[in-house]
CSV table of C-alpha atoms in Angstrom, one decimal:
chain,number,residue,atom,x,y,z
A,1,MET,CA,-56.1,-32.9,-32.3
A,2,THR,CA,-55.9,-35.9,-30.0
A,3,ALA,CA,-55.3,-35.6,-26.1
A,4,ARG,CA,-51.7,-36.7,-26.7
A,5,HIS,CA,-50.9,-34.2,-29.4
A,6,ASN,CA,-52.4,-31.8,-26.9
A,7,ARG,CA,-50.3,-32.8,-24.2
A,8,ARG,CA,-47.2,-32.7,-26.3
A,9,PHE,CA,-48.1,-29.2,-27.6
A,10,TRP,CA,-48.8,-28.1,-23.8
A,11,ASN,CA,-45.6,-29.4,-22.6
A,12,SER,CA,-44.0,-27.6,-25.4
A,13,ILE,CA,-45.6,-24.1,-24.3
A,14,SER,CA,-45.4,-24.7,-20.5
A,15,HIS,CA,-41.5,-24.8,-20.9
A,16,ILE,CA,-41.4,-21.3,-22.5
A,17,ILE,CA,-44.0,-19.8,-20.5
A,18,ILE,CA,-43.9,-21.5,-16.9
A,19,LYS,CA,-40.3,-22.6,-17.1
A,20,PRO,CA,-38.4,-19.9,-18.3
A,21,ASN,CA,-34.5,-19.3,-17.5
A,22,LEU,CA,-33.3,-16.9,-14.8
A,23,GLU,CA,-33.8,-13.8,-16.9
A,24,GLN,CA,-37.5,-14.4,-18.2
A,25,TRP,CA,-38.6,-15.6,-14.9
A,26,CYS,CA,-38.9,-11.7,-13.7
A,27,PHE,CA,-40.7,-10.9,-17.0
A,28,PHE,CA,-43.0,-13.5,-16.8
A,29,THR,CA,-44.1,-13.5,-13.1
A,30,ASN,CA,-46.9,-10.8,-13.7
A,31,VAL,CA,-48.7,-13.1,-16.0
A,32,LYS,CA,-48.2,-16.8,-14.1
A,33,ARG,CA,-51.7,-16.4,-12.7
A,34,VAL,CA,-53.3,-16.1,-15.8
A,35,VAL,CA,-51.2,-18.5,-17.8
A,36,ILE,CA,-52.0,-21.2,-15.1
A,37,GLU,CA,-55.5,-20.6,-15.3
A,38,ILE,CA,-55.5,-20.9,-19.2
A,39,ARG,CA,-53.4,-24.1,-19.0
A,40,GLU,CA,-56.7,-25.8,-17.0
A,41,LEU,CA,-58.8,-24.3,-20.0
A,42,ILE,CA,-56.7,-25.8,-22.6
A,43,MET,CA,-56.6,-29.0,-21.2
A,44,GLU,CA,-60.4,-29.3,-21.0
A,45,LYS,CA,-61.1,-27.9,-24.6
A,46,PRO,CA,-57.9,-28.8,-26.9
A,47,ARG,CA,-59.6,-27.8,-30.0
A,48,TYR,CA,-59.3,-24.0,-28.6
A,49,VAL,CA,-55.5,-24.3,-28.1
A,50,LEU,CA,-54.3,-22.4,-30.9
A,51,VAL,CA,-56.5,-19.8,-30.8
A,52,ILE,CA,-56.3,-19.1,-27.0
A,53,PHE,CA,-52.1,-19.5,-27.6
A,54,LEU,CA,-52.2,-16.7,-30.4
A,55,MET,CA,-54.2,-14.6,-27.9
A,56,VAL,CA,-52.5,-15.1,-24.9
A,57,VAL,CA,-48.9,-15.3,-26.1
A,58,PRO,CA,-48.7,-11.7,-27.7
A,59,GLY,CA,-50.6,-10.5,-24.6
A,60,ALA,CA,-47.7,-12.0,-22.7
A,61,PHE,CA,-44.9,-9.9,-24.3
A,62,ALA,CA,-47.0,-6.9,-24.1
A,63,VAL,CA,-46.8,-6.1,-20.4
A,64,GLU,CA,-46.4,-2.3,-18.9
A,65,LYS,CA,-43.3,-0.8,-18.5
A,66,PRO,CA,-41.7,-1.9,-15.2
A,67,THR,CA,-42.3,-0.1,-12.4
A,68,SER,CA,-40.0,-2.2,-9.7
A,69,PRO,CA,-36.1,-2.4,-10.6
A,70,GLN,CA,-36.0,-5.4,-7.9
A,71,GLN,CA,-37.9,-7.4,-10.3
A,72,THR,CA,-37.4,-6.5,-14.0
A,73,CYS,CA,-34.0,-4.6,-14.4
A,74,VAL,CA,-32.1,-7.8,-15.5
A,75,THR,CA,-34.7,-9.6,-18.0
A,76,SER,CA,-34.0,-9.8,-21.3
A,77,GLN,CA,-36.4,-7.1,-22.4
A,78,CYS,CA,-34.2,-4.3,-20.5
A,79,HIS,CA,-30.4,-5.0,-19.1
A,80,ALA,CA,-29.9,-8.8,-19.5
A,81,ASP,CA,-26.2,-8.0,-20.6
A,82,TYR,CA,-25.6,-7.2,-16.8
A,83,SER,CA,-25.6,-10.8,-15.6
A,84,LYS,CA,-23.9,-12.5,-18.6
A,85,ASN,CA,-20.5,-11.3,-17.6
A,86,ARG,CA,-18.1,-13.1,-15.7
A,87,TYR,CA,-18.0,-11.1,-12.6
A,88,VAL,CA,-21.3,-9.8,-11.4
A,89,HIS,CA,-21.9,-7.3,-8.8
A,90,GLY,CA,-23.4,-8.6,-5.3
A,91,PRO,CA,-26.8,-6.8,-5.9
A,92,VAL,CA,-27.1,-7.0,-9.4
A,93,GLY,CA,-26.5,-10.8,-9.0
A,94,LEU,CA,-29.3,-10.8,-6.6
A,95,GLY,CA,-31.9,-8.4,-8.8
A,96,ASP,CA,-31.8,-5.8,-6.1
A,97,CYS,CA,-31.2,-2.8,-8.1
A,98,GLU,CA,-32.7,-0.6,-5.3
A,99,VAL,CA,-29.8,-0.8,-3.2
A,100,CYS,CA,-28.1,1.5,-5.4
A,101,HIS,CA,-30.9,3.1,-7.3
A,102,GLU,CA,-34.4,4.8,-6.5
A,103,THR,CA,-37.4,5.8,-8.7
A,104,VAL,CA,-37.4,9.3,-10.3
A,105,ASP,CA,-40.4,8.7,-12.6
A,106,GLU,CA,-42.0,5.6,-12.8
A,107,LYS,CA,-44.1,6.3,-15.9
A,108,LYS,CA,-41.0,7.6,-17.8
A,109,HIS,CA,-39.0,4.7,-16.2
A,110,THR,CA,-36.1,6.8,-15.2
A,111,TRP,CA,-34.1,6.1,-12.1
A,112,GLN,CA,-31.2,7.8,-10.1
A,113,LEU,CA,-28.6,6.9,-7.5
A,114,THR,CA,-29.8,6.9,-3.9
A,115,VAL,CA,-26.9,9.2,-2.9
A,116,GLU,CA,-23.8,10.7,-4.5
A,117,GLN,CA,-21.4,7.8,-6.2
A,118,ASN,CA,-18.7,7.8,-3.8
A,119,GLU,CA,-20.8,8.0,-0.9
A,120,LEU,CA,-22.5,5.3,-2.4
A,121,CYS,CA,-19.9,2.9,-3.1
A,122,GLU,CA,-18.5,3.6,0.7
A,123,ASN,CA,-21.4,2.2,2.0
A,124,CYS,CA,-20.2,-1.0,1.6
A,125,HIS,CA,-16.7,-0.5,0.5
A,126,SER,CA,-15.6,1.8,3.5
A,127,ASP,CA,-12.2,-0.3,4.1
A,128,GLN,CA,-10.9,1.2,0.8
A,129,THR,CA,-10.7,4.9,2.0
A,130,THR,CA,-9.1,4.3,5.1
A,131,GLY,CA,-5.6,6.1,4.0
A,132,LYS,CA,-4.6,9.5,4.3
A,133,ASN,CA,-4.0,9.9,0.3
A,134,LEU,CA,-6.9,9.1,-1.8
A,135,HIS,CA,-6.6,8.0,-5.2
A,136,LYS,CA,-7.8,11.1,-7.4
A,137,ALA,CA,-10.7,9.3,-8.9
A,138,LEU,CA,-12.3,8.1,-5.5
A,139,ASP,CA,-11.6,11.6,-4.1
A,140,VAL,CA,-13.6,13.4,-6.5
A,141,GLY,CA,-16.5,10.6,-6.3
A,142,LYS,CA,-15.6,8.8,-9.9
A,143,CYS,CA,-15.5,5.2,-9.0
A,144,THR,CA,-16.7,4.0,-12.3
A,145,GLN,CA,-13.6,5.8,-14.2
A,146,CYS,CA,-12.0,2.6,-13.1
A,147,HIS,CA,-14.9,0.0,-12.2
A,148,ASN,CA,-18.0,-0.9,-14.1
A,149,PRO,CA,-20.8,-0.8,-11.2
A,150,HIS,CA,-22.9,-3.7,-12.8
A,151,SER,CA,-20.7,-6.4,-14.2
A,152,SER,CA,-17.4,-7.3,-16.1
A,153,ASP,CA,-15.2,-9.8,-17.6
A,154,ASN,CA,-12.4,-8.3,-15.6
A,155,LYS,CA,-12.0,-9.2,-11.9
A,156,PHE,CA,-12.8,-6.3,-9.7
A,157,PHE,CA,-15.3,-5.4,-12.3
A,158,LEU,CA,-12.2,-3.5,-14.0
A,159,VAL,CA,-13.4,-1.4,-17.1
A,160,GLU,CA,-9.8,-2.4,-18.9
A,161,PRO,CA,-8.5,-6.2,-19.2
A,162,THR,CA,-5.7,-5.5,-16.8
A,163,VAL,CA,-4.5,-3.3,-13.8
A,164,ALA,CA,-1.8,-1.8,-16.1
A,165,GLN,CA,-4.0,-1.0,-19.2
A,166,LEU,CA,-6.3,0.8,-16.5
A,167,CYS,CA,-3.5,2.6,-15.1
A,168,GLN,CA,-2.2,3.5,-18.3
A,169,ASN,CA,-5.4,5.5,-19.2
A,170,CYS,CA,-4.3,8.3,-16.7
A,171,HIS,CA,-0.8,7.7,-15.8
A,172,GLN,CA,1.7,7.9,-18.9
A,173,ILE,CA,4.3,5.1,-17.7
A,174,ALA,CA,7.8,5.0,-19.1
A,175,GLU,CA,7.4,1.9,-21.4
A,176,ASP,CA,9.4,3.6,-24.1
A,177,ALA,CA,12.5,4.0,-21.8
A,178,LYS,CA,15.8,1.7,-22.2
A,179,PHE,CA,15.6,0.5,-18.9
A,180,LEU,CA,12.5,-0.7,-17.2
A,181,HIS,CA,11.8,-1.5,-13.5
A,182,GLY,CA,11.0,-5.2,-13.2
A,183,PRO,CA,7.3,-4.5,-11.7
A,184,VAL,CA,6.5,-2.1,-14.7
A,185,ALA,CA,7.9,-4.3,-17.2
A,186,ALA,CA,5.7,-7.2,-15.7
A,187,LYS,CA,3.0,-4.9,-15.7
A,188,GLU,CA,2.5,-5.3,-11.4
A,189,CYS,CA,1.2,-1.8,-10.9
A,190,THR,CA,0.0,-2.8,-7.4
A,191,LEU,CA,3.0,-4.3,-6.1
A,192,CYS,CA,4.0,-0.9,-5.3
A,193,HIS,CA,0.8,1.0,-5.4
A,194,ASN,CA,-2.4,0.8,-3.7
A,195,SER,CA,-5.3,1.3,-5.9
A,196,HIS,CA,-7.7,3.5,-3.6
A,197,SER,CA,-5.9,5.0,-0.7
A,198,SER,CA,-3.0,4.6,1.5
A,199,ASP,CA,-1.0,6.6,4.0
A,200,TYR,CA,2.0,7.1,2.0
A,201,GLU,CA,2.9,9.4,-1.0
A,202,ASN,CA,1.9,8.3,-4.4
A,203,LEU,CA,-0.1,5.6,-2.7
A,204,LEU,CA,2.4,3.4,-2.1
A,205,VAL,CA,1.9,0.5,-0.1
A,206,MET,CA,4.3,1.1,2.2
A,207,ALA,CA,7.2,3.9,3.2
A,208,PRO,CA,9.0,4.4,0.2
A,209,SER,CA,12.5,2.8,1.6
A,210,GLU,CA,10.9,0.2,3.0
A,211,LEU,CA,9.0,-0.7,-0.1
A,212,CYS,CA,12.3,-0.7,-2.3
A,213,PHE,CA,14.0,-2.7,0.5
A,214,SER,CA,11.5,-5.4,0.4
A,215,CYS,CA,12.9,-6.4,-2.9
A,216,HIS,CA,16.4,-4.7,-2.8
A,217,VAL,CA,17.7,-6.9,0.2
A,218,VAL,CA,21.5,-6.8,-0.6
A,219,THR,CA,21.4,-2.8,-0.5
A,220,LYS,CA,19.3,-3.1,2.7
A,221,ASN,CA,22.2,-5.2,4.2
A,222,GLU,CA,24.9,-3.1,3.0
A,223,LEU,CA,23.4,-0.1,4.6
A,224,LYS,CA,23.4,-1.9,7.9
A,225,LYS,CA,27.1,-2.9,7.9
A,226,PHE,CA,28.4,0.4,6.6
A,227,GLU,CA,29.3,3.4,8.9
A,228,PHE,CA,28.8,5.8,6.0
A,229,VAL,CA,25.8,5.8,4.5
A,230,HIS,CA,24.7,8.3,1.5
A,231,GLU,CA,21.8,10.2,2.7
A,232,PRO,CA,18.9,9.6,-0.2
A,233,ALA,CA,19.8,5.8,0.0
A,234,LYS,CA,18.3,5.9,3.9
A,235,LYS,CA,15.0,7.3,2.9
A,236,GLN,CA,14.6,8.8,-0.9
A,237,CYS,CA,15.9,6.2,-3.3
A,238,ALA,CA,13.5,7.9,-5.8
A,239,SER,CA,15.9,11.0,-5.3
A,240,CYS,CA,18.1,9.0,-7.7
A,241,HIS,CA,16.3,6.2,-9.4
A,242,ASP,CA,13.3,6.7,-11.2
A,243,ALA,CA,11.0,4.0,-9.9
A,244,HIS,CA,9.2,3.1,-13.3
A,245,GLY,CA,11.9,3.2,-16.2
A,246,ALA,CA,15.0,5.5,-17.4
A,247,ASP,CA,17.1,5.6,-20.1
A,248,ASN,CA,20.2,5.3,-18.0
A,249,SER,CA,21.6,1.9,-16.5
A,250,MET,CA,20.4,1.4,-12.7
A,251,LEU,CA,17.1,3.6,-13.4
A,252,LEU,CA,19.3,6.6,-12.7
A,253,LYS,CA,17.0,9.6,-13.4
A,254,ALA,CA,20.4,11.2,-15.1
A,255,GLN,CA,24.1,10.4,-15.5
A,256,THR,CA,26.4,11.4,-13.1
A,257,PRO,CA,27.5,14.5,-12.3
A,258,GLU,CA,24.6,15.9,-13.5
A,259,LEU,CA,22.8,13.7,-11.2
A,260,CYS,CA,24.7,14.6,-8.3
A,261,TYR,CA,25.0,18.5,-8.5
A,262,PRO,CA,21.0,19.1,-7.4
A,263,CYS,CA,22.3,18.0,-4.0
A,264,HIS,CA,26.1,18.9,-4.4
A,265,GLU,CA,25.8,22.6,-5.3
A,266,ASP,CA,29.0,23.4,-3.9
A,267,ILE,CA,30.9,20.2,-6.1
A,268,LYS,CA,29.1,21.7,-9.4
A,269,GLU,CA,30.4,25.5,-8.4
A,270,VAL,CA,34.2,23.8,-8.2
A,271,ALA,CA,33.6,21.6,-11.4
A,272,GLU,CA,32.2,24.7,-13.3
A,273,ASN,CA,34.5,27.7,-12.3
A,274,SER,CA,37.8,26.0,-11.2
A,275,LYS,CA,40.9,26.9,-13.0
A,276,TYR,CA,41.9,23.3,-12.5
A,277,ARG,CA,39.6,20.7,-12.6
A,278,HIS,CA,40.0,16.7,-11.8
A,279,SER,CA,39.2,14.9,-15.0
A,280,VAL,CA,37.0,12.7,-13.3
A,281,VAL,CA,34.6,15.3,-12.0
A,282,THR,CA,33.3,16.5,-15.3
A,283,GLU,CA,32.9,13.3,-17.2
A,284,GLN,CA,30.3,11.2,-17.3
A,285,GLY,CA,29.6,9.0,-14.7
A,286,GLY,CA,32.9,10.1,-13.0
A,287,CYS,CA,31.6,10.6,-9.6
A,288,LEU,CA,31.0,6.9,-9.4
A,289,LYS,CA,34.5,6.0,-10.3
A,290,CYS,CA,35.7,7.4,-6.6
A,291,HIS,CA,32.3,7.2,-4.6
A,292,THR,CA,29.9,4.4,-3.9
A,293,PRO,CA,26.0,5.5,-4.5
A,294,HIS,CA,24.7,3.8,-1.5
A,295,ALA,CA,27.3,3.1,1.6
A,296,SER,CA,30.8,2.7,2.4
A,297,THR,CA,33.2,2.0,5.1
A,298,VAL,CA,34.9,5.3,4.2
A,299,GLU,CA,34.2,8.7,4.8
A,300,TYR,CA,32.5,10.6,2.1
A,301,GLU,CA,31.4,7.2,0.9
A,302,LEU,CA,34.7,6.6,-1.1
A,303,ARG,CA,35.1,3.1,-2.7
A,304,ALA,CA,38.8,2.8,-0.7
A,305,ASP,CA,40.8,4.8,1.6
A,306,PRO,CA,42.2,7.9,-0.2
A,307,MET,CA,45.5,6.6,-0.9
A,308,THR,CA,44.4,3.4,-2.6
A,309,LEU,CA,41.8,5.3,-4.2
A,310,CYS,CA,44.3,7.9,-5.7
A,311,THR,CA,46.7,5.1,-6.9
A,312,SER,CA,44.2,3.5,-8.7
A,313,CYS,CA,44.7,6.0,-11.6
A,314,HIS,CA,47.8,7.5,-10.3
A,315,ASP,CA,50.1,4.0,-10.5
A,316,LYS,CA,50.8,5.4,-14.1
A,317,PRO,CA,51.4,8.5,-16.0
A,318,VAL,CA,48.2,10.6,-16.3
A,319,GLY,CA,47.8,12.9,-19.4
A,320,VAL,CA,46.9,16.7,-18.3
A,321,GLY,CA,45.8,19.0,-20.8
A,322,LYS,CA,46.7,18.5,-24.6
A,323,ASP,CA,50.5,17.9,-24.1
A,324,LYS,CA,51.3,17.7,-20.2
A,325,VAL,CA,52.1,14.5,-18.3
A,326,ILE,CA,51.9,13.8,-14.7
A,327,GLY,CA,54.4,11.4,-13.9
A,328,SER,CA,53.5,8.0,-11.7
A,329,PHE,CA,53.0,8.8,-8.2
A,330,THR,CA,53.4,5.2,-7.2
A,331,ASP,CA,56.9,5.2,-9.0
A,332,GLN,CA,57.4,8.4,-7.0
A,333,ILE,CA,57.2,6.9,-3.4
A,334,ASN,CA,57.8,2.9,-3.8
A,335,GLY,CA,61.3,2.2,-2.2
A,336,LYS,CA,61.6,5.5,-0.7
A,337,LYS,CA,63.0,5.8,2.6
A,338,PHE,CA,61.6,9.2,3.7
A,339,LEU,CA,57.9,10.1,2.9
A,340,HIS,CA,56.6,13.7,2.9
A,341,GLY,CA,53.8,13.6,6.0
A,342,PRO,CA,50.6,13.8,4.2
A,343,VAL,CA,52.1,10.7,2.0
A,344,ALA,CA,53.0,8.7,5.1
A,345,GLN,CA,49.5,9.3,6.7
A,346,LYS,CA,47.8,8.3,3.5
A,347,ASN,CA,46.1,11.9,3.3
A,348,CYS,CA,46.3,13.0,-0.1
A,349,LYS,CA,43.9,15.7,0.9
A,350,GLY,CA,46.2,17.2,3.1
A,351,CYS,CA,47.8,18.9,-0.1
A,352,HIS,CA,44.8,18.5,-3.0
A,353,ILE,CA,41.5,19.1,-3.4
A,354,SER,CA,39.8,16.1,-4.8
A,355,HIS,CA,37.3,18.0,-7.2
A,356,GLY,CA,38.6,21.5,-8.5
A,357,SER,CA,41.0,24.1,-7.5
A,358,LYS,CA,42.2,27.5,-8.5
A,359,TYR,CA,45.6,26.3,-7.9
A,360,PHE,CA,48.1,24.1,-10.0
A,361,ARG,CA,48.0,20.5,-9.1
A,362,LEU,CA,44.9,20.7,-7.7
A,363,LEU,CA,46.6,22.0,-4.5
A,364,THR,CA,44.7,23.4,-1.2
A,365,GLU,CA,46.8,26.6,-1.4
A,366,GLU,CA,49.4,28.3,-3.5
A,367,TYR,CA,53.0,26.8,-4.4
A,368,PRO,CA,55.0,28.0,-7.0
A,369,PRO,CA,55.2,25.5,-9.8
A,370,GLN,CA,58.3,26.9,-11.3
A,371,PHE,CA,62.0,26.6,-10.1
A,372,TYR,CA,62.7,30.6,-9.3
A,373,ALA,CA,59.9,33.0,-8.1
A,374,THR,CA,59.6,36.4,-6.5
A,375,PHE,CA,59.4,36.1,-2.9
A,376,SER,CA,56.1,36.5,-0.9
A,377,THR,CA,54.5,34.6,1.8
A,378,ASP,CA,51.6,34.2,-0.3
A,379,ASN,CA,53.6,32.0,-2.7
A,380,TYR,CA,54.1,29.3,0.1
A,381,LYS,CA,50.7,29.2,1.6
A,382,LEU,CA,50.7,25.3,1.2
A,383,CYS,CA,53.7,24.9,2.8
A,384,PHE,CA,52.8,27.3,5.7
A,385,SER,CA,49.8,25.4,6.5
A,386,CYS,CA,52.3,23.1,8.3
A,387,HIS,CA,55.7,24.7,8.5
A,388,PRO,CA,56.2,28.1,10.1
A,389,GLU,CA,56.7,31.3,7.9
A,390,SER,CA,59.9,32.1,10.2
A,391,LEU,CA,61.9,29.7,8.2
A,392,VAL,CA,62.0,32.2,5.2
A,393,LEU,CA,61.5,35.5,7.3
A,394,THR,CA,64.2,35.1,9.8
A,395,LYS,CA,67.8,35.7,8.6
A,396,GLN,CA,69.6,34.8,11.9
A,397,THR,CA,68.8,31.7,14.1
A,398,SER,CA,70.0,28.9,16.0
A,399,GLU,CA,67.0,26.7,16.3
A,400,LEU,CA,64.6,27.4,13.5
A,401,THR,CA,65.8,24.9,10.9
A,402,ASP,CA,68.9,22.6,10.8
A,403,PHE,CA,69.7,24.3,7.2
A,404,ARG,CA,72.1,26.9,8.7
A,405,ASN,CA,75.8,27.7,8.3
A,406,GLY,CA,76.6,29.0,12.0
A,407,ASP,CA,73.3,30.9,12.7
A,408,LEU,CA,72.9,32.3,9.1
A,409,ASN,CA,69.7,30.4,8.0
A,410,LEU,CA,70.0,29.2,4.4
A,411,HIS,CA,66.3,28.8,3.8
A,412,TYR,CA,66.3,32.7,4.0
A,413,LEU,CA,69.2,32.8,1.9
A,414,HIS,CA,67.8,30.7,-0.9
A,415,VAL,CA,64.1,31.6,-1.0
A,416,ASN,CA,63.6,35.4,0.2
A,417,LYS,CA,64.9,37.3,-2.5
A,418,PRO,CA,63.2,39.9,-4.6
A,419,ARG,CA,63.4,38.6,-8.0
A,420,ARG,CA,64.8,34.9,-8.3
A,421,GLY,CA,64.1,33.4,-5.5
A,422,ARG,CA,64.5,29.5,-5.3
A,423,THR,CA,61.0,27.7,-4.6
A,424,CYS,CA,60.9,24.9,-2.2
A,425,ARG,CA,60.6,22.5,-5.1
A,426,SER,CA,64.1,23.6,-6.2
A,427,CYS,CA,65.7,21.4,-3.4
A,428,HIS,CA,62.6,19.1,-2.0
A,429,ALA,CA,60.8,16.3,-3.5
A,430,THR,CA,57.1,16.6,-2.8
A,431,HIS,CA,56.2,13.4,-1.9
A,432,ALA,CA,59.1,11.3,-1.2
A,433,SER,CA,62.8,11.0,-1.4
A,434,ASN,CA,65.7,8.5,-0.2
A,435,LEU,CA,67.7,11.7,1.0
A,436,PRO,CA,66.7,13.2,4.3
A,437,LYS,CA,64.3,16.2,4.9
A,438,HIS,CA,63.0,15.0,1.0
A,439,ILE,CA,66.1,16.7,-0.7
A,440,ARG,CA,65.7,15.7,-4.5
A,441,LYS,CA,68.4,14.0,-6.4
A,442,SER,CA,67.6,16.2,-9.4
A,443,VAL,CA,65.3,18.7,-10.2
A,444,PRO,CA,63.7,19.4,-13.6
A,445,TYR,CA,65.1,22.7,-15.0
A,446,GLY,CA,63.6,22.7,-18.4
A,447,ILE,CA,64.5,20.1,-20.6
A,448,TRP,CA,67.6,19.3,-18.3
A,449,GLU,CA,67.2,17.1,-14.7
A,450,LEU,CA,69.6,19.5,-12.7
A,451,PRO,CA,71.4,17.7,-10.2
A,452,ILE,CA,71.7,18.7,-6.5
A,453,GLN,CA,74.5,16.1,-5.3
A,454,PHE,CA,73.6,16.5,-1.6
A,455,GLU,CA,75.8,15.1,1.2
A,456,LYS,CA,74.9,15.4,4.8
A,457,THR,CA,77.4,15.3,7.9
A,458,GLU,CA,77.1,15.4,11.3
A,459,THR,CA,76.7,19.0,11.7
A,460,GLY,CA,75.9,20.2,8.3
A,461,GLY,CA,76.0,19.0,4.7
A,462,GLY,CA,76.8,20.2,1.0
A,463,CYS,CA,75.8,20.1,-2.5
A,464,LYS,CA,77.3,20.2,-5.6
A,465,PRO,CA,74.4,21.2,-8.0
A,466,GLY,CA,74.2,22.6,-11.3
A,467,CYS,CA,72.9,25.9,-10.5
A,468,HIS,CA,76.2,27.1,-8.4
A,469,LEU,CA,79.6,26.3,-7.2
A,470,PRO,CA,80.0,23.4,-4.5
A,471,PHE,CA,78.8,24.8,-0.9
A,472,ALA,CA,79.3,23.3,2.3
A,473,TYR,CA,77.7,24.5,5.4
A,474,ASP,CA,78.4,23.6,9.1
A,475,ARG,CA,76.1,24.6,12.2
A,476,GLN,CA,79.0,24.3,14.8
A,477,GLY,CA,81.9,25.5,12.7
A,478,PRO,CA,80.8,27.9,9.7
A,479,VAL,CA,82.0,27.6,6.3
A,480,VAL,CA,83.5,30.8,5.2
A,481,TYR,CA,82.1,31.8,1.8
A,482,LYS,CA,84.4,33.6,-0.6
A,483,ARG,CA,83.3,35.2,-3.8
A,484,PRO,CA,85.2,34.0,-7.0
């Protein structure tokens, strides 16, 4: 073999032995000195090149088991894969394995962590455990449940390609829900949650309401502008909304009224047990027809003032039950000269309960629905909540009422009867009338609209109703009544 051939051959061998790549470097360090000496010998006696090569190279690959992790762990013989991933843990990249590991038995080539796993990680990553609440995996010392301690092709050494996939290993996120929260659909778990620790429940990155308002700015501004704010909207959005996903629009945990009942148990009691129920209270989504879910300028978070709200439905005939109809409220009051006090004050709840009642027409107290009724003060509790009971208990008076003939109280005469007393509705319109004292033009009597034909005078008046002969009354000059 010529000298030129020898040099070419040696350069090839020296490239393998003396100029290894980074992984090979540690492995060949312990034979470097021997190789250099052999090289000098080969250059002097080239004819022995092949023999010496066959003797040396097998020996180079038959070194003893490594006893120092710092020099040999990341070689091609042992843990070469650790340095091949896209992201390499600092100590691994530096070949400084003893930062985390210590020798158990050099002969058996066994190692253990220098301290417990969570304590070990905290030595460097102490900033991840400062919150009051710890991620369960972190709390029990299982950092490797989420992170590969050596290297990974995923950022932060995650054991899954994405954060969302990692979270789903433990957390069953509602991906099958009909409606998904934006960050969930975008698989951005860490937009709302801290991975390791937090001072807030559920590892939130900030206080619950503050977190929601960081995106829902319009709602935040509404709460500032309006006087009446729904309590959950102030601090606990999750009382009504599922933060991840739901089968109901607006990510509601349930449809109303079921959603509302856990807090409004009194309304649930009324809705389920009242003899007469407002239909919207029991229908799906009905609560939101009258109430706003977040805030309002009107008490009880109503969508409008009570009168406007009520007339949004009662501006037309409304069916009640199977075959009954309530006439249009607006038709009853529009253009009328005299409005009943609560109507004039736009205060429907002066007489009605909005959700349900044991009384006819959702009234707050008893009020006979028929033309005739046996007299009892209990029958007229609704009227007596404003008007004195003495109106129907006092036979003779000179001041209780203008409806008297001399001092004969004609309210007493009509109402206070043991059997067929006339009820208030026999003469008075409930909401409004063009006649003073809300006297009706006519009154339903079965299928007949019984006319009243009331006329007022300076000191009294009279009527020509279908229920009796024409009668007049006068406070100053009493009319003498004669039986036919």
